[in-house]
Amino acid sequence: MERRTVRDRMADRIQHMLQHAVIKDRRFLDDEQLIRAEQLALLEEVFNASVRDTEIEELSSHFAGILRGDHPCHLAIWGKTGTGKTLTLSYFLNLLTELATAKGIQVRHEHLDLSTPQPCFRALNSLACLFKASKRHRKGISLEELMVNIEETLADLAGYLIIFVDEVDNVRRDRDTFLKFLVRRLPQKIPAKLILVFVSNRLNWPDQLDPRVKSFLKLNELVFKPYDAVDLKHILDIRVEKALHSNTVEPGVIEQIAALASHDHGDARKAVALLAKSAYLAEKAGTRITPAVVSEATDELHCDRYVALLRTAPVQLKAAMAGTIEASQRGKGRAVGTGEAYDAYRRFCDRAVLQPLSGRAFGDLLAELDVHSFIRSRVVSHGRRGRTREITLDVPDEMIDRIHAMISMEFDLRG
DNA sequence: TGTCCACAGGAAATACGGGGGT
DNA sequence: ACCCCCGTATTTCCTGTGGACA
């Protein structure tokens, strides 16, 4: 038999891939690659499938007053990540502005995105930037001056001003100053009717507020529930249609993904990520998307999550993880105590030429590993033999070695 | 019943590091 | 260039605790 050339094999492979292509437009599998307008268009289709009906309805009745010249009160919205708060609000506010403008009512809305934690100063600064009342992150300017700038810029804005504060709880430090400005001071200084919309992941953020601000803040509340399986199915269907070639998905698979996703988080972004992963795997294997592919994708996503989390983690956390792994391997799967883990961690630091932290700090690292569910730990008393955490690894076995190898490599150690 | 282990985990002190002011 | 300030990371110090054991 004659040998096939590289060219032949390559051509074959490409031919094969073309015939079995699953993905038509991968941009629709990753929201980050879509521009805002596309996201909103996508969202509109989702809404048309009567998803988020109740929320839209409530939003509408909350803001309906604007069209009659009333002044609706502020609004607080909460819901977990991936429940579409930001997009829904953007969409809704755009629509509202359009409607109002058609009626000759002046409405302006701004989206203040605080998705990364930041101090009061930067939050105010970004707000000022939105109104072009200040240049890029200038420092060395007092809060007072910033506030005055904002007020002056808005001094001749009539009609309604809606400020959509995304992820309010990300204002650490001096949150009260920030909110006091928005809630108490700003409305009195500007002619426009101010409506604030706060969005947060946490249900209880108003609780930890300065009582003076809180009592002043008349709020309407709205909760975004996690998507259920039916909602997710609609969302996924639209993605499938846009992103994948026809007939690449086995029947029932979308239902499966929707059920999985609604069962353990109800997060639309994660559901789409699962679809994307499945599509990639299917394409690589040259098959359609089958239930088997989906469950493989689920595993890989889990795995990816751990690896990604750890890759970006601080060095000490990695070292703590490595130490814990070594301790529990030495203990042959039996739960290890804090002391054992700490010893192993110190030995690891020795090898890795890393300054070990104190036992106290190590305890905190363990707690952190616990919340990310790398480990599972509970405090157990052994009577006179003291109290310890019982630590077990909470990562699938085959991944433990991978993680350990990864960390070792980063510290430039042999296996 | 009291002791005492081996830690947990809170509070305060201290070290560190980056950025702006002078 | 140097210093100061501020926010964060880590350490030090400390009190608390469940239950086996004497």
PDB file of N, CA and C in Angstrom, chain A residues 99-154:
ATOM      1  N   LEU A  99     -40.217  55.162  23.947  1.00  0.00           N
ATOM      2  CA  LEU A  99     -41.640  55.429  24.121  1.00  0.00           C
ATOM      3  C   LEU A  99     -41.885  56.841  24.610  1.00  0.00           C
ATOM      4  N   ALA A 100     -41.104  57.206  25.611  1.00  0.00           N
ATOM      5  CA  ALA A 100     -41.302  58.519  26.218  1.00  0.00           C
ATOM      6  C   ALA A 100     -40.992  59.622  25.224  1.00  0.00           C
ATOM      7  N   THR A 101     -39.886  59.429  24.504  1.00  0.00           N
ATOM      8  CA  THR A 101     -39.506  60.447  23.532  1.00  0.00           C
ATOM      9  C   THR A 101     -40.601  60.633  22.497  1.00  0.00           C
ATOM     10  N   ALA A 102     -41.204  59.527  22.100  1.00  0.00           N
ATOM     11  CA  ALA A 102     -42.285  59.601  21.118  1.00  0.00           C
ATOM     12  C   ALA A 102     -43.429  60.448  21.648  1.00  0.00           C
ATOM     13  N   LYS A 103     -43.570  60.451  22.963  1.00  0.00           N
ATOM     14  CA  LYS A 103     -44.642  61.243  23.560  1.00  0.00           C
ATOM     15  C   LYS A 103     -44.169  62.636  23.943  1.00  0.00           C
ATOM     16  N   GLY A 104     -42.940  62.941  23.571  1.00  0.00           N
ATOM     17  CA  GLY A 104     -42.425  64.268  23.872  1.00  0.00           C
ATOM     18  C   GLY A 104     -41.968  64.433  25.306  1.00  0.00           C
ATOM     19  N   ILE A 105     -41.733  63.314  25.975  1.00  0.00           N
ATOM     20  CA  ILE A 105     -41.225  63.399  27.342  1.00  0.00           C
ATOM     21  C   ILE A 105     -39.737  63.121  27.328  1.00  0.00           C
ATOM     22  N   GLN A 106     -38.999  63.971  28.024  1.00  0.00           N
ATOM     23  CA  GLN A 106     -37.556  63.838  27.983  1.00  0.00           C
ATOM     24  C   GLN A 106     -37.095  62.819  29.019  1.00  0.00           C
ATOM     25  N   VAL A 107     -36.451  61.761  28.588  1.00  0.00           N
ATOM     26  CA  VAL A 107     -35.925  60.760  29.512  1.00  0.00           C
ATOM     27  C   VAL A 107     -34.495  60.453  29.125  1.00  0.00           C
ATOM     28  N   ARG A 108     -33.650  60.424  30.114  1.00  0.00           N
ATOM     29  CA  ARG A 108     -32.282  60.044  29.836  1.00  0.00           C
ATOM     30  C   ARG A 108     -31.905  58.942  30.812  1.00  0.00           C
ATOM     31  N   HIS A 109     -31.243  57.908  30.324  1.00  0.00           N
ATOM     32  CA  HIS A 109     -30.794  56.902  31.277  1.00  0.00           C
ATOM     33  C   HIS A 109     -29.320  56.597  31.079  1.00  0.00           C
ATOM     34  N   GLU A 110     -28.678  56.293  32.175  1.00  0.00           N
ATOM     35  CA  GLU A 110     -27.254  55.971  32.122  1.00  0.00           C
ATOM     36  C   GLU A 110     -27.014  54.673  32.873  1.00  0.00           C
ATOM     37  N   HIS A 111     -26.067  53.921  32.402  1.00  0.00           N
ATOM     38  CA  HIS A 111     -25.750  52.637  33.012  1.00  0.00           C
ATOM     39  C   HIS A 111     -24.403  52.735  33.712  1.00  0.00           C
ATOM     40  N   LEU A 112     -24.429  52.737  34.998  1.00  0.00           N
ATOM     41  CA  LEU A 112     -23.185  52.789  35.773  1.00  0.00           C
ATOM     42  C   LEU A 112     -22.791  51.370  36.144  1.00  0.00           C
ATOM     43  N   ASP A 113     -21.758  50.880  35.515  1.00  0.00           N
ATOM     44  CA  ASP A 113     -21.391  49.478  35.664  1.00  0.00           C
ATOM     45  C   ASP A 113     -20.291  49.310  36.702  1.00  0.00           C
ATOM     46  N   LEU A 114     -20.652  48.731  37.828  1.00  0.00           N
ATOM     47  CA  LEU A 114     -19.658  48.543  38.889  1.00  0.00           C
ATOM     48  C   LEU A 114     -19.329  47.066  39.028  1.00  0.00           C
ATOM     49  N   SER A 115     -19.113  46.410  37.901  1.00  0.00           N
ATOM     50  CA  SER A 115     -18.965  44.958  37.995  1.00  0.00           C
ATOM     51  C   SER A 115     -17.676  44.547  38.697  1.00  0.00           C
ATOM     52  N   THR A 116     -16.704  45.427  38.787  1.00  0.00           N
ATOM     53  CA  THR A 116     -15.538  45.110  39.610  1.00  0.00           C
ATOM     54  C   THR A 116     -15.593  45.950  40.871  1.00  0.00           C
ATOM     55  N   PRO A 117     -15.147  45.367  41.990  1.00  0.00           N
ATOM     56  CA  PRO A 117     -15.189  46.107  43.247  1.00  0.00           C
ATOM     57  C   PRO A 117     -14.358  47.377  43.140  1.00  0.00           C
ATOM     58  N   GLN A 118     -14.861  48.424  43.665  1.00  0.00           N
ATOM     59  CA  GLN A 118     -14.097  49.661  43.640  1.00  0.00           C
ATOM     60  C   GLN A 118     -14.535  50.572  44.776  1.00  0.00           C
ATOM     61  N   PRO A 119     -13.628  51.459  45.177  1.00  0.00           N
ATOM     62  CA  PRO A 119     -13.956  52.364  46.259  1.00  0.00           C
ATOM     63  C   PRO A 119     -14.897  53.459  45.781  1.00  0.00           C
ATOM     64  N   CYS A 120     -15.435  54.150  46.760  1.00  0.00           N
ATOM     65  CA  CYS A 120     -16.389  55.216  46.487  1.00  0.00           C
ATOM     66  C   CYS A 120     -15.877  56.190  45.443  1.00  0.00           C
ATOM     67  N   PHE A 121     -14.605  56.524  45.560  1.00  0.00           N
ATOM     68  CA  PHE A 121     -14.058  57.529  44.661  1.00  0.00           C
ATOM     69  C   PHE A 121     -14.192  57.119  43.208  1.00  0.00           C
ATOM     70  N   ARG A 122     -13.760  55.910  42.920  1.00  0.00           N
ATOM     71  CA  ARG A 122     -13.789  55.508  41.522  1.00  0.00           C
ATOM     72  C   ARG A 122     -15.217  55.381  41.002  1.00  0.00           C
ATOM     73  N   ALA A 123     -16.102  54.939  41.894  1.00  0.00           N
ATOM     74  CA  ALA A 123     -17.491  54.812  41.479  1.00  0.00           C
ATOM     75  C   ALA A 123     -18.043  56.179  41.087  1.00  0.00           C
ATOM     76  N   LEU A 124     -17.783  57.157  41.923  1.00  0.00           N
ATOM     77  CA  LEU A 124     -18.247  58.509  41.612  1.00  0.00           C
ATOM     78  C   LEU A 124     -17.597  59.017  40.342  1.00  0.00           C
ATOM     79  N   ASN A 125     -16.320  58.693  40.211  1.00  0.00           N
ATOM     80  CA  ASN A 125     -15.582  59.124  39.038  1.00  0.00           C
ATOM     81  C   ASN A 125     -16.194  58.553  37.762  1.00  0.00           C
ATOM     82  N   SER A 126     -16.513  57.262  37.804  1.00  0.00           N
ATOM     83  CA  SER A 126     -17.111  56.671  36.604  1.00  0.00           C
ATOM     84  C   SER A 126     -18.450  57.322  36.306  1.00  0.00           C
ATOM     85  N   LEU A 127     -19.159  57.607  37.369  1.00  0.00           N
ATOM     86  CA  LEU A 127     -20.447  58.267  37.179  1.00  0.00           C
ATOM     87  C   LEU A 127     -20.229  59.620  36.498  1.00  0.00           C
ATOM     88  N   ALA A 128     -19.247  60.333  36.985  1.00  0.00           N
ATOM     89  CA  ALA A 128     -18.937  61.636  36.402  1.00  0.00           C
ATOM     90  C   ALA A 128     -18.561  61.479  34.931  1.00  0.00           C
ATOM     91  N   CYS A 129     -17.789  60.421  34.641  1.00  0.00           N
ATOM     92  CA  CYS A 129     -17.401  60.189  33.257  1.00  0.00           C
ATOM     93  C   CYS A 129     -18.618  59.977  32.366  1.00  0.00           C
ATOM     94  N   LEU A 130     -19.609  59.257  32.893  1.00  0.00           N
ATOM     95  CA  LEU A 130     -20.812  59.009  32.113  1.00  0.00           C
ATOM     96  C   LEU A 130     -21.448  60.312  31.656  1.00  0.00           C
ATOM     97  N   PHE A 131     -21.386  61.289  32.542  1.00  0.00           N
ATOM     98  CA  PHE A 131     -22.012  62.571  32.212  1.00  0.00           C
ATOM     99  C   PHE A 131     -21.008  63.542  31.608  1.00  0.00           C
ATOM    100  N   LYS A 132     -19.822  63.029  31.345  1.00  0.00           N
ATOM    101  CA  LYS A 132     -18.757  63.871  30.810  1.00  0.00           C
ATOM    102  C   LYS A 132     -18.481  65.049  31.740  1.00  0.00           C
ATOM    103  N   ALA A 133     -18.621  64.807  33.016  1.00  0.00           N
ATOM    104  CA  ALA A 133     -18.392  65.872  33.981  1.00  0.00           C
ATOM    105  C   ALA A 133     -16.974  65.799  34.518  1.00  0.00           C
ATOM    106  N   SER A 134     -16.240  64.812  34.060  1.00  0.00           N
ATOM    107  CA  SER A 134     -14.882  64.663  34.561  1.00  0.00           C
ATOM    108  C   SER A 134     -14.095  63.840  33.557  1.00  0.00           C
ATOM    109  N   LYS A 135     -12.802  64.054  33.562  1.00  0.00           N
ATOM    110  CA  LYS A 135     -11.961  63.261  32.670  1.00  0.00           C
ATOM    111  C   LYS A 135     -11.730  61.881  33.282  1.00  0.00           C
ATOM    112  N   ARG A 136     -11.006  61.056  32.571  1.00  0.00           N
ATOM    113  CA  ARG A 136     -10.611  59.743  33.077  1.00  0.00           C
ATOM    114  C   ARG A 136     -10.103  59.825  34.505  1.00  0.00           C
ATOM    115  N   HIS A 137     -10.048  58.701  35.122  1.00  0.00           N
ATOM    116  CA  HIS A 137      -9.674  58.576  36.526  1.00  0.00           C
ATOM    117  C   HIS A 137      -8.653  59.576  37.033  1.00  0.00           C
ATOM    118  N   ARG A 138      -9.053  60.775  37.158  1.00  0.00           N
ATOM    119  CA  ARG A 138      -8.154  61.748  37.773  1.00  0.00           C
ATOM    120  C   ARG A 138      -8.173  61.526  39.272  1.00  0.00           C
ATOM    121  N   LYS A 139      -7.033  61.609  39.819  1.00  0.00           N
ATOM    122  CA  LYS A 139      -7.028  61.536  41.283  1.00  0.00           C
ATOM    123  C   LYS A 139      -6.589  62.868  41.827  1.00  0.00           C
ATOM    124  N   GLY A 140      -6.523  62.941  43.118  1.00  0.00           N
ATOM    125  CA  GLY A 140      -6.100  64.185  43.712  1.00  0.00           C
ATOM    126  C   GLY A 140      -7.148  65.255  43.586  1.00  0.00           C
ATOM    127  N   ILE A 141      -8.370  64.805  43.462  1.00  0.00           N
ATOM    128  CA  ILE A 141      -9.484  65.727  43.362  1.00  0.00           C
ATOM    129  C   ILE A 141     -10.446  65.268  44.439  1.00  0.00           C
ATOM    130  N   SER A 142     -11.000  66.170  45.157  1.00  0.00           N
ATOM    131  CA  SER A 142     -11.795  65.726  46.298  1.00  0.00           C
ATOM    132  C   SER A 142     -13.153  65.199  45.846  1.00  0.00           C
ATOM    133  N   LEU A 143     -13.733  64.376  46.693  1.00  0.00           N
ATOM    134  CA  LEU A 143     -15.052  63.839  46.390  1.00  0.00           C
ATOM    135  C   LEU A 143     -16.025  64.983  46.159  1.00  0.00           C
ATOM    136  N   GLU A 144     -15.891  65.973  47.026  1.00  0.00           N
ATOM    137  CA  GLU A 144     -16.779  67.126  46.955  1.00  0.00           C
ATOM    138  C   GLU A 144     -16.751  67.752  45.557  1.00  0.00           C
ATOM    139  N   GLU A 145     -15.528  67.924  45.057  1.00  0.00           N
ATOM    140  CA  GLU A 145     -15.385  68.573  43.759  1.00  0.00           C
ATOM    141  C   GLU A 145     -16.063  67.748  42.664  1.00  0.00           C
ATOM    142  N   LEU A 146     -15.879  66.424  42.767  1.00  0.00           N
ATOM    143  CA  LEU A 146     -16.517  65.535  41.805  1.00  0.00           C
ATOM    144  C   LEU A 146     -18.027  65.709  41.820  1.00  0.00           C
ATOM    145  N   MET A 147     -18.541  65.730  43.043  1.00  0.00           N
ATOM    146  CA  MET A 147     -19.997  65.833  43.176  1.00  0.00           C
ATOM    147  C   MET A 147     -20.483  67.139  42.572  1.00  0.00           C
ATOM    148  N   VAL A 148     -19.770  68.200  42.868  1.00  0.00           N
ATOM    149  CA  VAL A 148     -20.176  69.496  42.338  1.00  0.00           C
ATOM    150  C   VAL A 148     -20.133  69.471  40.815  1.00  0.00           C
ATOM    151  N   ASN A 149     -19.076  68.854  40.276  1.00  0.00           N
ATOM    152  CA  ASN A 149     -18.965  68.742  38.826  1.00  0.00           C
ATOM    153  C   ASN A 149     -20.186  68.077  38.233  1.00  0.00           C
ATOM    154  N   ILE A 150     -20.546  66.954  38.842  1.00  0.00           N
ATOM    155  CA  ILE A 150     -21.695  66.215  38.331  1.00  0.00           C
ATOM    156  C   ILE A 150     -22.942  67.086  38.383  1.00  0.00           C
ATOM    157  N   GLU A 151     -23.115  67.731  39.509  1.00  0.00           N
ATOM    158  CA  GLU A 151     -24.320  68.554  39.669  1.00  0.00           C
ATOM    159  C   GLU A 151     -24.372  69.673  38.636  1.00  0.00           C
ATOM    160  N   GLU A 152     -23.205  70.267  38.401  1.00  0.00           N
ATOM    161  CA  GLU A 152     -23.200  71.388  37.453  1.00  0.00           C
ATOM    162  C   GLU A 152     -23.510  70.917  36.036  1.00  0.00           C
ATOM    163  N   THR A 153     -22.947  69.750  35.698  1.00  0.00           N
ATOM    164  CA  THR A 153     -23.199  69.245  34.352  1.00  0.00           C
ATOM    165  C   THR A 153     -24.676  68.966  34.136  1.00  0.00           C
ATOM    166  N   LEU A 154     -25.324  68.540  35.216  1.00  0.00           N
ATOM    167  CA  LEU A 154     -26.722  68.168  35.077  1.00  0.00           C
ATOM    168  C   LEU A 154     -27.667  69.320  35.354  1.00  0.00           C
TER     169      LEU A 154
END
